[in-house]
Amino acid sequence: MSGETMRAVVSRGHGGPKVLGTETVRKPQVRGRKLLVRVRAAGVNPIDWRVRRGVARPVTALKRQRIPGRDVAGEVVAVGDRVEGFDVGNRVYAMLEGVFGGYAEYAVVGEDAASPMPENLSFEQAAAVPLAALTAVQALRGALQDLPHDCDAAPGRRRVLINGASGGVGTFAVQLARIFGTEVTAVCSASGAGLAEELGAQHVIDYREEDFARNRGCYDVIFDVAGNRSFSACRRALRRGGIYVTTEPVPRNFLWHVLTFPGDNRKGRVVIVWPSGRDLLLLKSLFEAGRMRVVLDSVYPLEEAAAAHAHVETGHPRGKIVLSVGG
Ligand SMILES: NC(=O)c1ccc[n+]([C@@H]2O[C@H](COP(=O)([O-])OP(=O)(O)OC[C@H]3O[C@@H](n4cnc5c(N)ncnc54)[C@H](OP(=O)(O)O)[C@@H]3O)[C@@H](O)[C@H]2O)c1
């Protein structure tokens, strides 16, 4: 392959996994505050298949070349003229700023979105982290900081429920909720219960056996990772002043984002993850201290991105799925 081209997975249209194919495309250039990263592994997230299916049309339809993927881990091979914090040869991980670009041999990463990789993680493990763990840290930190001082529980006795605890975001959320000093209830199917306990959950609810929303006044924060419930359905399961946070950015959920339910001070929120090198640096310290770990469901070669998408699209991975970018 010439130095000006690279292998990448390209979405040839909107539709099922079969629209994905591996092609030789132009290698990107960097300038300003951008890094060019030789990608060694790329994370696969549900947003990737949603965009592939056309959830962001017409914006994505305007893009000439659609290379899916928002998470990368690899080595810096070139830096823009205004980059100050990174050099060629650094091992980094990052969440890309747009919705495209990760499933390729090279990707452009904003300096502020990147962080040195945790030294004890492989490229595959590191690529599993950015979008999912950033979602978990930003959602939980935001909700715990927003709890009113006069809410029912003292800070050390706060209870957090994670709905969807054994998937990509959930496995990080359970660990982070414990690190933030809360008592954790994990909601998942029976086959994920052992994993949730290993990650630190003190209580596990099998959603096929029990509806957590019926547990009145129990939780300070409900993090609806699966995004299949609503503030209205979960409101009574919150303690006074409690907060429901969902990953599902639909209009009805945004309504509760700006309103507070009259009378009881319970709130609904929507998390929208943003790239943050600073938060990735915090996560790096937690991995290196042995306080967090990555749960990898499976690793596919880049050429098998379609199979990886079909797997994620089932909605039941155990932890994360990543693509290994050899060559
Ligand atoms: N707004 C944002 O910025 C943002 C950021 C990241 C992710 N998201 C969204 O968040 C969702 C989760 O992402 P993810 O990466 O964690 O997905 P994932 O890896 O596919 O995990 C989905 C999880 O949902 C669980 N689940 C499925 N049906 C369930 C049910 N009825 N009740 C409770 N849990 C159920 C699954 O557990 P079992 O296998 O045990 O059923 C699995 O653990 C996706 O929709 C994604 O698009 C949004």
mmCIF file of C-alpha atoms and ligand atoms in Angstrom:
data_model
loop_
_atom_site.group_PDB
_atom_site.id
_atom_site.type_symbol
_atom_site.label_atom_id
_atom_site.label_comp_id
_atom_site.label_asym_id
_atom_site.label_seq_id
_atom_site.Cartn_x
_atom_site.Cartn_y
_atom_site.Cartn_z
ATOM 1 C CA MET A 1 0.000 0.000 0.000
ATOM 2 C CA SER A 2 1.308 3.504 -0.781
ATOM 3 C CA GLY A 3 2.053 5.876 2.100
ATOM 4 C CA GLU A 4 -0.878 8.105 1.056
ATOM 5 C CA THR A 5 -3.562 5.456 1.313
ATOM 6 C CA MET A 6 -4.898 3.204 4.056
ATOM 7 C CA ARG A 7 -7.324 0.358 4.652
ATOM 8 C CA ALA A 8 -10.642 1.387 6.164
ATOM 9 C CA VAL A 9 -14.149 0.080 6.649
ATOM 10 C CA VAL A 10 -16.563 2.159 4.605
ATOM 11 C CA SER A 11 -20.346 2.283 4.858
ATOM 12 C CA ARG A 12 -21.548 2.092 1.252
ATOM 13 C CA GLY A 13 -25.066 3.207 2.070
ATOM 14 C CA HIS A 14 -27.590 3.123 4.897
ATOM 15 C CA GLY A 15 -28.861 -0.313 5.879
ATOM 16 C CA GLY A 16 -27.883 -3.645 7.436
ATOM 17 C CA PRO A 17 -24.342 -4.780 8.314
ATOM 18 C CA LYS A 18 -23.703 -5.857 4.709
ATOM 19 C CA VAL A 19 -23.344 -2.223 3.584
ATOM 20 C CA LEU A 20 -19.956 -2.260 5.363
ATOM 21 C CA GLY A 21 -16.919 -3.151 3.259
ATOM 22 C CA THR A 22 -13.144 -2.786 3.531
ATOM 23 C CA GLU A 23 -11.620 -0.383 0.987
ATOM 24 C CA THR A 24 -8.366 1.426 0.233
ATOM 25 C CA VAL A 25 -8.950 5.120 0.823
ATOM 26 C CA ARG A 26 -6.919 8.294 1.187
ATOM 27 C CA LYS A 27 -4.910 8.569 4.406
ATOM 28 C CA PRO A 28 -5.900 11.690 6.379
ATOM 29 C CA GLN A 29 -3.545 14.633 7.033
ATOM 30 C CA VAL A 30 -3.238 16.643 10.243
ATOM 31 C CA ARG A 31 -2.598 20.260 11.113
ATOM 32 C CA GLY A 32 -3.350 22.672 13.952
ATOM 33 C CA ARG A 33 -4.154 20.897 17.236
ATOM 34 C CA LYS A 34 -4.789 17.459 15.701
ATOM 35 C CA LEU A 35 -2.924 14.175 16.052
ATOM 36 C CA LEU A 36 -2.626 11.495 13.370
ATOM 37 C CA VAL A 37 -2.966 8.132 15.107
ATOM 38 C CA ARG A 38 -1.943 4.755 13.665
ATOM 39 C CA VAL A 39 -5.005 2.871 14.907
ATOM 40 C CA ARG A 40 -4.260 -0.528 16.484
ATOM 41 C CA ALA A 41 -7.797 -1.171 17.733
ATOM 42 C CA ALA A 42 -11.177 0.531 17.348
ATOM 43 C CA GLY A 43 -14.154 0.287 19.693
ATOM 44 C CA VAL A 44 -17.612 -0.669 18.396
ATOM 45 C CA ASN A 45 -20.598 1.119 19.941
ATOM 46 C CA PRO A 46 -24.375 0.990 19.345
ATOM 47 C CA ILE A 47 -24.229 4.512 17.841
ATOM 48 C CA ASP A 48 -22.113 3.040 15.005
ATOM 49 C CA TRP A 49 -24.860 0.707 13.794
ATOM 50 C CA ARG A 50 -27.529 3.317 14.401
ATOM 51 C CA VAL A 51 -25.675 5.769 12.142
ATOM 52 C CA ARG A 52 -25.113 2.962 9.617
ATOM 53 C CA ARG A 53 -28.861 2.359 9.569
ATOM 54 C CA GLY A 54 -29.464 6.080 8.946
ATOM 55 C CA VAL A 55 -30.470 7.529 12.335
ATOM 56 C CA ALA A 56 -28.574 10.745 11.586
ATOM 57 C CA ARG A 57 -29.786 11.238 8.044
ATOM 58 C CA PRO A 58 -29.699 13.730 6.290
ATOM 59 C CA VAL A 59 -26.516 14.963 8.017
ATOM 60 C CA THR A 60 -24.590 11.739 7.444
ATOM 61 C CA ALA A 61 -25.932 11.375 3.889
ATOM 62 C CA LEU A 62 -23.966 14.513 2.953
ATOM 63 C CA LYS A 63 -20.690 12.936 4.014
ATOM 64 C CA ARG A 64 -18.867 11.631 0.917
ATOM 65 C CA GLN A 65 -16.948 8.889 2.718
ATOM 66 C CA ARG A 66 -18.449 7.255 5.797
ATOM 67 C CA ILE A 67 -15.920 5.356 7.916
ATOM 68 C CA PRO A 68 -17.766 4.296 11.103
ATOM 69 C CA GLY A 69 -16.254 4.361 14.581
ATOM 70 C CA ARG A 70 -15.682 6.820 17.407
ATOM 71 C CA ASP A 71 -13.157 5.010 19.650
ATOM 72 C CA VAL A 72 -9.490 4.399 18.841
ATOM 73 C CA ALA A 73 -6.295 3.269 20.536
ATOM 74 C CA GLY A 74 -2.918 3.421 18.816
ATOM 75 C CA GLU A 75 0.332 5.349 18.329
ATOM 76 C CA VAL A 76 0.745 8.991 17.339
ATOM 77 C CA VAL A 77 2.530 9.126 13.954
ATOM 78 C CA ALA A 78 2.235 12.880 13.179
ATOM 79 C CA VAL A 79 1.193 16.020 15.064
ATOM 80 C CA GLY A 80 -0.236 19.342 13.866
ATOM 81 C CA ASP A 81 1.840 22.517 14.196
ATOM 82 C CA ARG A 82 -0.038 23.702 17.334
ATOM 83 C CA VAL A 83 -0.010 20.434 19.313
ATOM 84 C CA GLU A 84 1.760 20.865 22.662
ATOM 85 C CA GLY A 85 0.983 17.812 24.792
ATOM 86 C CA PHE A 86 1.797 14.845 22.513
ATOM 87 C CA ASP A 87 4.717 13.605 20.405
ATOM 88 C CA VAL A 88 5.204 11.047 17.673
ATOM 89 C CA GLY A 89 5.431 7.587 19.259
ATOM 90 C CA ASN A 90 3.026 8.262 22.178
ATOM 91 C CA ARG A 91 0.455 5.514 22.787
ATOM 92 C CA VAL A 92 -2.952 7.186 23.072
ATOM 93 C CA TYR A 93 -6.655 6.428 23.322
ATOM 94 C CA ALA A 94 -9.467 8.763 22.352
ATOM 95 C CA MET A 95 -13.092 9.280 21.486
ATOM 96 C CA LEU A 96 -13.282 11.001 18.083
ATOM 97 C CA GLU A 97 -15.128 14.308 17.886
ATOM 98 C CA GLY A 98 -17.447 13.380 14.983
ATOM 99 C CA VAL A 99 -19.407 10.179 14.358
ATOM 100 C CA PHE A 100 -16.962 8.886 11.711
ATOM 101 C CA GLY A 101 -13.358 7.798 11.319
ATOM 102 C CA GLY A 102 -12.379 5.028 13.779
ATOM 103 C CA TYR A 103 -12.485 1.810 11.718
ATOM 104 C CA ALA A 104 -9.322 2.578 9.762
ATOM 105 C CA GLU A 105 -5.548 2.253 9.864
ATOM 106 C CA TYR A 106 -5.216 5.986 10.600
ATOM 107 C CA ALA A 107 -7.515 8.439 12.356
ATOM 108 C CA VAL A 108 -7.381 12.146 13.174
ATOM 109 C CA VAL A 109 -7.859 12.950 16.860
ATOM 110 C CA GLY A 110 -8.225 16.363 18.509
ATOM 111 C CA GLU A 111 -5.502 16.985 21.098
ATOM 112 C CA ASP A 112 -8.097 17.744 23.805
ATOM 113 C CA ALA A 113 -9.937 14.485 23.084
ATOM 114 C CA ALA A 114 -6.865 12.265 23.511
ATOM 115 C CA SER A 115 -5.060 10.898 26.538
ATOM 116 C CA PRO A 116 -2.028 8.685 27.041
ATOM 117 C CA MET A 117 -3.218 5.067 27.175
ATOM 118 C CA PRO A 118 -3.385 3.234 30.514
ATOM 119 C CA GLU A 119 -0.042 1.441 30.684
ATOM 120 C CA ASN A 120 -1.534 -1.833 31.875
ATOM 121 C CA LEU A 121 -4.070 -2.154 29.015
ATOM 122 C CA SER A 122 -3.607 -3.703 25.569
ATOM 123 C CA PHE A 123 -4.674 -1.707 22.498
ATOM 124 C CA GLU A 124 -7.858 -3.821 22.306
ATOM 125 C CA GLN A 125 -8.719 -3.144 25.941
ATOM 126 C CA ALA A 126 -7.944 0.572 25.611
ATOM 127 C CA ALA A 127 -10.100 0.943 22.479
ATOM 128 C CA ALA A 128 -13.046 -0.457 24.444
ATOM 129 C CA VAL A 129 -12.920 2.373 26.942
ATOM 130 C CA PRO A 130 -13.504 5.880 25.554
ATOM 131 C CA LEU A 131 -17.145 6.376 24.523
ATOM 132 C CA ALA A 132 -18.657 3.864 26.967
ATOM 133 C CA ALA A 133 -16.618 4.796 30.037
ATOM 134 C CA LEU A 134 -16.902 8.534 29.316
ATOM 135 C CA THR A 135 -20.684 8.121 29.160
ATOM 136 C CA ALA A 136 -20.645 6.350 32.518
ATOM 137 C CA VAL A 137 -18.347 8.825 34.252
ATOM 138 C CA GLN A 138 -20.100 11.902 32.863
ATOM 139 C CA ALA A 139 -23.607 10.610 33.660
ATOM 140 C CA LEU A 140 -22.846 9.420 37.200
ATOM 141 C CA ARG A 141 -20.618 12.310 38.231
ATOM 142 C CA GLY A 142 -23.183 14.818 36.904
ATOM 143 C CA ALA A 143 -26.095 13.158 38.706
ATOM 144 C CA LEU A 144 -24.266 12.676 42.021
ATOM 145 C CA GLN A 145 -23.108 16.314 41.994
ATOM 146 C CA ASP A 146 -26.665 17.478 41.240
ATOM 147 C CA LEU A 147 -28.263 15.637 44.170
ATOM 148 C CA PRO A 148 -29.572 18.247 46.608
ATOM 149 C CA HIS A 149 -27.743 18.472 49.951
ATOM 150 C CA ASP A 150 -31.024 17.844 51.768
ATOM 151 C CA CYS A 151 -31.899 14.665 49.847
ATOM 152 C CA ASP A 152 -32.744 11.593 51.923
ATOM 153 C CA ALA A 153 -29.300 9.950 51.886
ATOM 154 C CA ALA A 154 -25.994 11.213 53.241
ATOM 155 C CA PRO A 155 -23.224 11.205 50.571
ATOM 156 C CA GLY A 156 -21.669 7.948 51.824
ATOM 157 C CA ARG A 157 -25.009 6.128 51.810
ATOM 158 C CA ARG A 158 -26.260 6.976 48.359
ATOM 159 C CA ARG A 159 -27.843 4.259 46.307
ATOM 160 C CA VAL A 160 -27.347 4.013 42.546
ATOM 161 C CA LEU A 161 -29.225 1.649 40.239
ATOM 162 C CA ILE A 162 -27.725 0.778 36.834
ATOM 163 C CA ASN A 163 -30.291 -0.553 34.335
ATOM 164 C CA GLY A 164 -28.364 -2.450 31.616
ATOM 165 C CA ALA A 165 -25.392 -3.274 33.836
ATOM 166 C CA SER A 166 -23.651 -5.998 31.836
ATOM 167 C CA GLY A 167 -23.104 -4.254 28.469
ATOM 168 C CA GLY A 168 -20.569 -1.705 27.250
ATOM 169 C CA VAL A 169 -21.571 1.346 29.310
ATOM 170 C CA GLY A 170 -23.022 -0.691 32.189
ATOM 171 C CA THR A 171 -19.852 -2.627 33.063
ATOM 172 C CA PHE A 172 -17.996 0.665 33.485
ATOM 173 C CA ALA A 173 -20.934 2.312 35.277
ATOM 174 C CA VAL A 174 -21.111 -0.384 37.973
ATOM 175 C CA GLN A 175 -17.388 -0.004 38.732
ATOM 176 C CA LEU A 176 -17.494 3.796 38.713
ATOM 177 C CA ALA A 177 -20.562 3.958 40.946
ATOM 178 C CA ARG A 178 -18.641 1.894 43.520
ATOM 179 C CA ILE A 179 -15.556 4.092 43.142
ATOM 180 C CA PHE A 180 -17.815 7.120 43.756
ATOM 181 C CA GLY A 181 -18.722 5.505 47.078
ATOM 182 C CA THR A 182 -22.318 4.480 46.406
ATOM 183 C CA GLU A 183 -24.293 1.301 47.073
ATOM 184 C CA VAL A 184 -24.935 -0.277 43.674
ATOM 185 C CA THR A 185 -27.873 -2.251 42.322
ATOM 186 C CA ALA A 186 -27.295 -3.784 38.882
ATOM 187 C CA VAL A 187 -30.195 -4.664 36.586
ATOM 188 C CA CYS A 188 -29.444 -7.229 33.858
ATOM 189 C CA SER A 189 -30.527 -10.642 32.615
ATOM 190 C CA ALA A 190 -29.722 -13.687 34.773
ATOM 191 C CA SER A 191 -26.698 -14.578 32.625
ATOM 192 C CA GLY A 192 -25.044 -11.236 33.433
ATOM 193 C CA ALA A 193 -25.618 -11.395 37.205
ATOM 194 C CA GLY A 194 -22.283 -13.044 38.079
ATOM 195 C CA LEU A 195 -20.365 -10.457 36.061
ATOM 196 C CA ALA A 196 -22.226 -7.567 37.720
ATOM 197 C CA GLU A 197 -21.330 -8.955 41.157
ATOM 198 C CA GLU A 198 -17.677 -9.429 40.171
ATOM 199 C CA LEU A 199 -17.601 -5.776 39.111
ATOM 200 C CA GLY A 200 -18.816 -4.716 42.545
ATOM 201 C CA ALA A 201 -22.613 -4.586 42.467
ATOM 202 C CA GLN A 202 -24.016 -5.311 45.960
ATOM 203 C CA HIS A 203 -27.488 -6.156 44.616
ATOM 204 C CA VAL A 204 -28.551 -7.649 41.282
ATOM 205 C CA ILE A 205 -32.035 -7.627 39.788
ATOM 206 C CA ASP A 206 -32.966 -9.886 36.870
ATOM 207 C CA TYR A 207 -35.233 -7.674 34.746
ATOM 208 C CA ARG A 208 -37.166 -10.727 33.556
ATOM 209 C CA GLU A 209 -38.119 -11.566 37.169
ATOM 210 C CA GLU A 210 -38.553 -8.206 38.859
ATOM 211 C CA ASP A 211 -39.447 -4.649 37.845
ATOM 212 C CA PHE A 212 -37.082 -2.345 39.771
ATOM 213 C CA ALA A 213 -39.419 0.599 39.132
ATOM 214 C CA ARG A 214 -41.815 -0.891 41.697
ATOM 215 C CA ASN A 215 -39.272 -0.490 44.508
ATOM 216 C CA ARG A 216 -40.628 2.742 45.941
ATOM 217 C CA GLY A 217 -38.326 5.481 47.245
ATOM 218 C CA CYS A 218 -35.191 3.334 46.990
ATOM 219 C CA TYR A 219 -32.580 5.003 44.809
ATOM 220 C CA ASP A 220 -30.811 8.366 44.728
ATOM 221 C CA VAL A 221 -29.754 7.882 41.109
ATOM 222 C CA ILE A 222 -31.213 5.585 38.460
ATOM 223 C CA PHE A 223 -28.886 5.369 35.455
ATOM 224 C CA ASP A 224 -30.975 3.930 32.629
ATOM 225 C CA VAL A 225 -28.140 2.729 30.396
ATOM 226 C CA ALA A 226 -30.442 0.425 28.417
ATOM 227 C CA GLY A 227 -32.649 3.486 27.827
ATOM 228 C CA ASN A 228 -35.797 1.385 27.739
ATOM 229 C CA ARG A 229 -37.580 3.022 30.716
ATOM 230 C CA SER A 230 -38.681 6.613 31.322
ATOM 231 C CA PHE A 231 -38.551 9.188 34.097
ATOM 232 C CA SER A 232 -42.310 8.835 34.566
ATOM 233 C CA ALA A 233 -42.018 5.044 35.005
ATOM 234 C CA CYS A 234 -39.048 5.302 37.402
ATOM 235 C CA ARG A 235 -39.979 8.445 39.357
ATOM 236 C CA ARG A 236 -41.487 6.645 42.344
ATOM 237 C CA ALA A 237 -38.455 4.375 42.669
ATOM 238 C CA LEU A 238 -36.336 7.469 43.375
ATOM 239 C CA ARG A 239 -35.806 8.893 46.829
ATOM 240 C CA ARG A 240 -36.888 12.505 47.399
ATOM 241 C CA GLY A 241 -34.521 14.710 45.366
ATOM 242 C CA GLY A 242 -33.329 11.705 43.335
ATOM 243 C CA ILE A 243 -32.258 11.824 39.697
ATOM 244 C CA TYR A 244 -33.105 9.574 36.734
ATOM 245 C CA VAL A 245 -30.511 9.711 33.909
ATOM 246 C CA THR A 246 -31.112 8.068 30.542
ATOM 247 C CA THR A 247 -28.864 7.499 27.522
ATOM 248 C CA GLU A 248 -31.848 7.780 25.164
ATOM 249 C CA PRO A 249 -31.924 11.290 23.633
ATOM 250 C CA VAL A 250 -35.578 11.412 22.549
ATOM 251 C CA PRO A 251 -37.791 14.557 22.926
ATOM 252 C CA ARG A 252 -39.869 13.214 25.845
ATOM 253 C CA ASN A 253 -36.678 12.629 27.864
ATOM 254 C CA PHE A 254 -35.349 16.117 27.070
ATOM 255 C CA LEU A 255 -38.599 17.577 28.396
ATOM 256 C CA TRP A 256 -37.791 16.215 31.859
ATOM 257 C CA HIS A 257 -34.243 17.486 31.428
ATOM 258 C CA VAL A 258 -35.573 21.055 31.701
ATOM 259 C CA LEU A 259 -38.468 20.410 34.107
ATOM 260 C CA THR A 260 -38.631 19.177 37.690
ATOM 261 C CA PHE A 261 -41.614 17.079 38.715
ATOM 262 C CA PRO A 262 -43.805 19.405 40.788
ATOM 263 C CA GLY A 263 -43.774 18.795 44.520
ATOM 264 C CA ASP A 264 -41.108 16.126 45.035
ATOM 265 C CA ASN A 265 -37.924 17.592 43.549
ATOM 266 C CA ARG A 266 -37.122 14.416 41.603
ATOM 267 C CA LYS A 267 -35.482 15.094 38.251
ATOM 268 C CA GLY A 268 -35.037 13.467 34.845
ATOM 269 C CA ARG A 269 -31.854 13.942 32.831
ATOM 270 C CA VAL A 270 -30.392 12.877 29.466
ATOM 271 C CA VAL A 271 -26.664 12.225 29.152
ATOM 272 C CA ILE A 272 -24.946 13.161 25.886
ATOM 273 C CA VAL A 273 -21.362 11.976 26.019
ATOM 274 C CA TRP A 274 -18.635 14.392 24.951
ATOM 275 C CA PRO A 275 -14.977 13.686 24.063
ATOM 276 C CA SER A 276 -12.685 14.563 26.962
ATOM 277 C CA GLY A 277 -8.984 13.866 27.229
ATOM 278 C CA ARG A 278 -9.166 15.028 30.836
ATOM 279 C CA ASP A 279 -11.780 12.400 31.762
ATOM 280 C CA LEU A 280 -9.745 9.734 29.908
ATOM 281 C CA LEU A 281 -6.754 10.733 32.031
ATOM 282 C CA LEU A 282 -8.851 10.185 35.168
ATOM 283 C CA LEU A 283 -9.892 6.752 33.852
ATOM 284 C CA LYS A 284 -6.244 5.928 33.043
ATOM 285 C CA SER A 285 -5.341 6.480 36.702
ATOM 286 C CA LEU A 286 -8.189 4.186 37.817
ATOM 287 C CA PHE A 287 -7.132 1.372 35.464
ATOM 288 C CA GLU A 288 -3.481 1.686 36.435
ATOM 289 C CA ALA A 289 -4.380 1.621 40.135
ATOM 290 C CA GLY A 290 -6.282 -1.633 39.548
ATOM 291 C CA ARG A 291 -9.573 -0.038 40.583
ATOM 292 C CA MET A 292 -11.246 -0.653 37.213
ATOM 293 C CA ARG A 293 -11.006 -3.274 34.515
ATOM 294 C CA VAL A 294 -12.208 -3.711 30.952
ATOM 295 C CA VAL A 295 -14.688 -6.471 30.141
ATOM 296 C CA LEU A 296 -14.157 -7.547 26.523
ATOM 297 C CA ASP A 297 -16.914 -9.605 24.949
ATOM 298 C CA SER A 298 -15.027 -10.223 21.698
ATOM 299 C CA VAL A 299 -12.386 -8.934 19.298
ATOM 300 C CA TYR A 300 -12.975 -9.035 15.524
ATOM 301 C CA PRO A 301 -10.438 -8.258 12.777
ATOM 302 C CA LEU A 302 -11.103 -4.966 10.950
ATOM 303 C CA GLU A 303 -12.294 -6.875 7.874
ATOM 304 C CA GLU A 304 -15.086 -8.449 9.955
ATOM 305 C CA ALA A 305 -16.680 -5.159 11.013
ATOM 306 C CA ALA A 306 -20.033 -6.320 9.600
ATOM 307 C CA ALA A 307 -20.033 -9.339 11.938
ATOM 308 C CA ALA A 308 -19.048 -7.108 14.861
ATOM 309 C CA HIS A 309 -21.980 -4.784 14.059
ATOM 310 C CA ALA A 310 -24.401 -7.705 13.846
ATOM 311 C CA HIS A 311 -23.170 -8.810 17.293
ATOM 312 C CA VAL A 312 -23.553 -5.370 18.929
ATOM 313 C CA GLU A 313 -26.937 -4.946 17.285
ATOM 314 C CA THR A 314 -28.305 -7.917 19.245
ATOM 315 C CA GLY A 315 -28.279 -5.570 22.264
ATOM 316 C CA HIS A 316 -26.841 -8.249 24.578
ATOM 317 C CA PRO A 317 -23.032 -8.113 24.563
ATOM 318 C CA ARG A 318 -21.158 -8.887 27.790
ATOM 319 C CA GLY A 319 -18.972 -5.799 28.032
ATOM 320 C CA LYS A 320 -17.410 -4.399 24.882
ATOM 321 C CA ILE A 321 -16.732 -5.450 21.299
ATOM 322 C CA VAL A 322 -13.663 -4.102 19.472
ATOM 323 C CA LEU A 323 -11.953 -4.355 16.082
ATOM 324 C CA SER A 324 -8.281 -5.242 15.896
ATOM 325 C CA VAL A 325 -6.508 -3.199 13.210
ATOM 326 C CA GLY A 326 -3.406 -5.163 12.248
ATOM 327 C CA GLY A 327 -1.135 -4.653 9.256
HETATM 328 N N1 LIG B 1 -26.567 9.424 24.956
HETATM 329 C C1 LIG B 1 -25.278 9.055 24.852
HETATM 330 O O1 LIG B 1 -24.353 9.898 24.814
HETATM 331 C C2 LIG B 1 -24.959 7.586 24.785
HETATM 332 C C3 LIG B 1 -23.649 7.168 25.015
HETATM 333 C C4 LIG B 1 -23.370 5.783 25.015
HETATM 334 C C5 LIG B 1 -24.402 4.870 24.753
HETATM 335 N N2 LIG B 1 -25.661 5.334 24.493
HETATM 336 C C6 LIG B 1 -26.766 4.382 24.277
HETATM 337 O O2 LIG B 1 -26.869 3.613 25.462
HETATM 338 C C7 LIG B 1 -27.363 2.325 25.160
HETATM 339 C C8 LIG B 1 -26.468 1.289 25.820
HETATM 340 O O3 LIG B 1 -25.170 1.357 25.279
HETATM 341 P P1 LIG B 1 -24.144 0.166 25.531
HETATM 342 O O4 LIG B 1 -22.908 0.473 24.781
HETATM 343 O O5 LIG B 1 -24.058 -0.141 26.970
HETATM 344 O O6 LIG B 1 -24.943 -1.018 24.786
HETATM 345 P P2 LIG B 1 -24.699 -2.606 24.876
HETATM 346 O O7 LIG B 1 -23.263 -2.871 25.093
HETATM 347 O O8 LIG B 1 -25.393 -3.166 23.684
HETATM 348 O O9 LIG B 1 -25.460 -3.059 26.214
HETATM 349 C C9 LIG B 1 -26.854 -3.041 26.266
HETATM 350 C C10 LIG B 1 -27.255 -3.602 27.609
HETATM 351 O O10 LIG B 1 -28.662 -3.479 27.750
HETATM 352 C C11 LIG B 1 -29.091 -4.605 28.474
HETATM 353 N N3 LIG B 1 -30.516 -4.845 28.240
HETATM 354 C C12 LIG B 1 -31.114 -5.315 27.123
HETATM 355 N N4 LIG B 1 -32.448 -5.384 27.332
HETATM 356 C C13 LIG B 1 -32.662 -4.947 28.606
HETATM 357 C C14 LIG B 1 -33.811 -4.760 29.405
HETATM 358 N N5 LIG B 1 -35.039 -5.052 28.939
HETATM 359 N N6 LIG B 1 -33.673 -4.276 30.661
HETATM 360 C C15 LIG B 1 -32.451 -3.975 31.147
HETATM 361 N N7 LIG B 1 -31.311 -4.128 30.446
HETATM 362 C C16 LIG B 1 -31.433 -4.603 29.184
HETATM 363 C C17 LIG B 1 -28.231 -5.748 28.015
HETATM 364 O O11 LIG B 1 -28.100 -6.695 29.079
HETATM 365 P P3 LIG B 1 -28.567 -8.243 28.969
HETATM 366 O O12 LIG B 1 -27.703 -8.858 27.903
HETATM 367 O O13 LIG B 1 -28.295 -8.757 30.335
HETATM 368 O O14 LIG B 1 -30.017 -8.218 28.565
HETATM 369 C C18 LIG B 1 -26.897 -5.059 27.779
HETATM 370 O O15 LIG B 1 -26.125 -5.154 28.952
HETATM 371 C C19 LIG B 1 -27.410 2.233 23.637
HETATM 372 O O16 LIG B 1 -28.727 2.473 23.212
HETATM 373 C C20 LIG B 1 -26.509 3.383 23.175
HETATM 374 O O17 LIG B 1 -26.870 3.871 21.906
HETATM 375 C C21 LIG B 1 -25.961 6.670 24.495
#
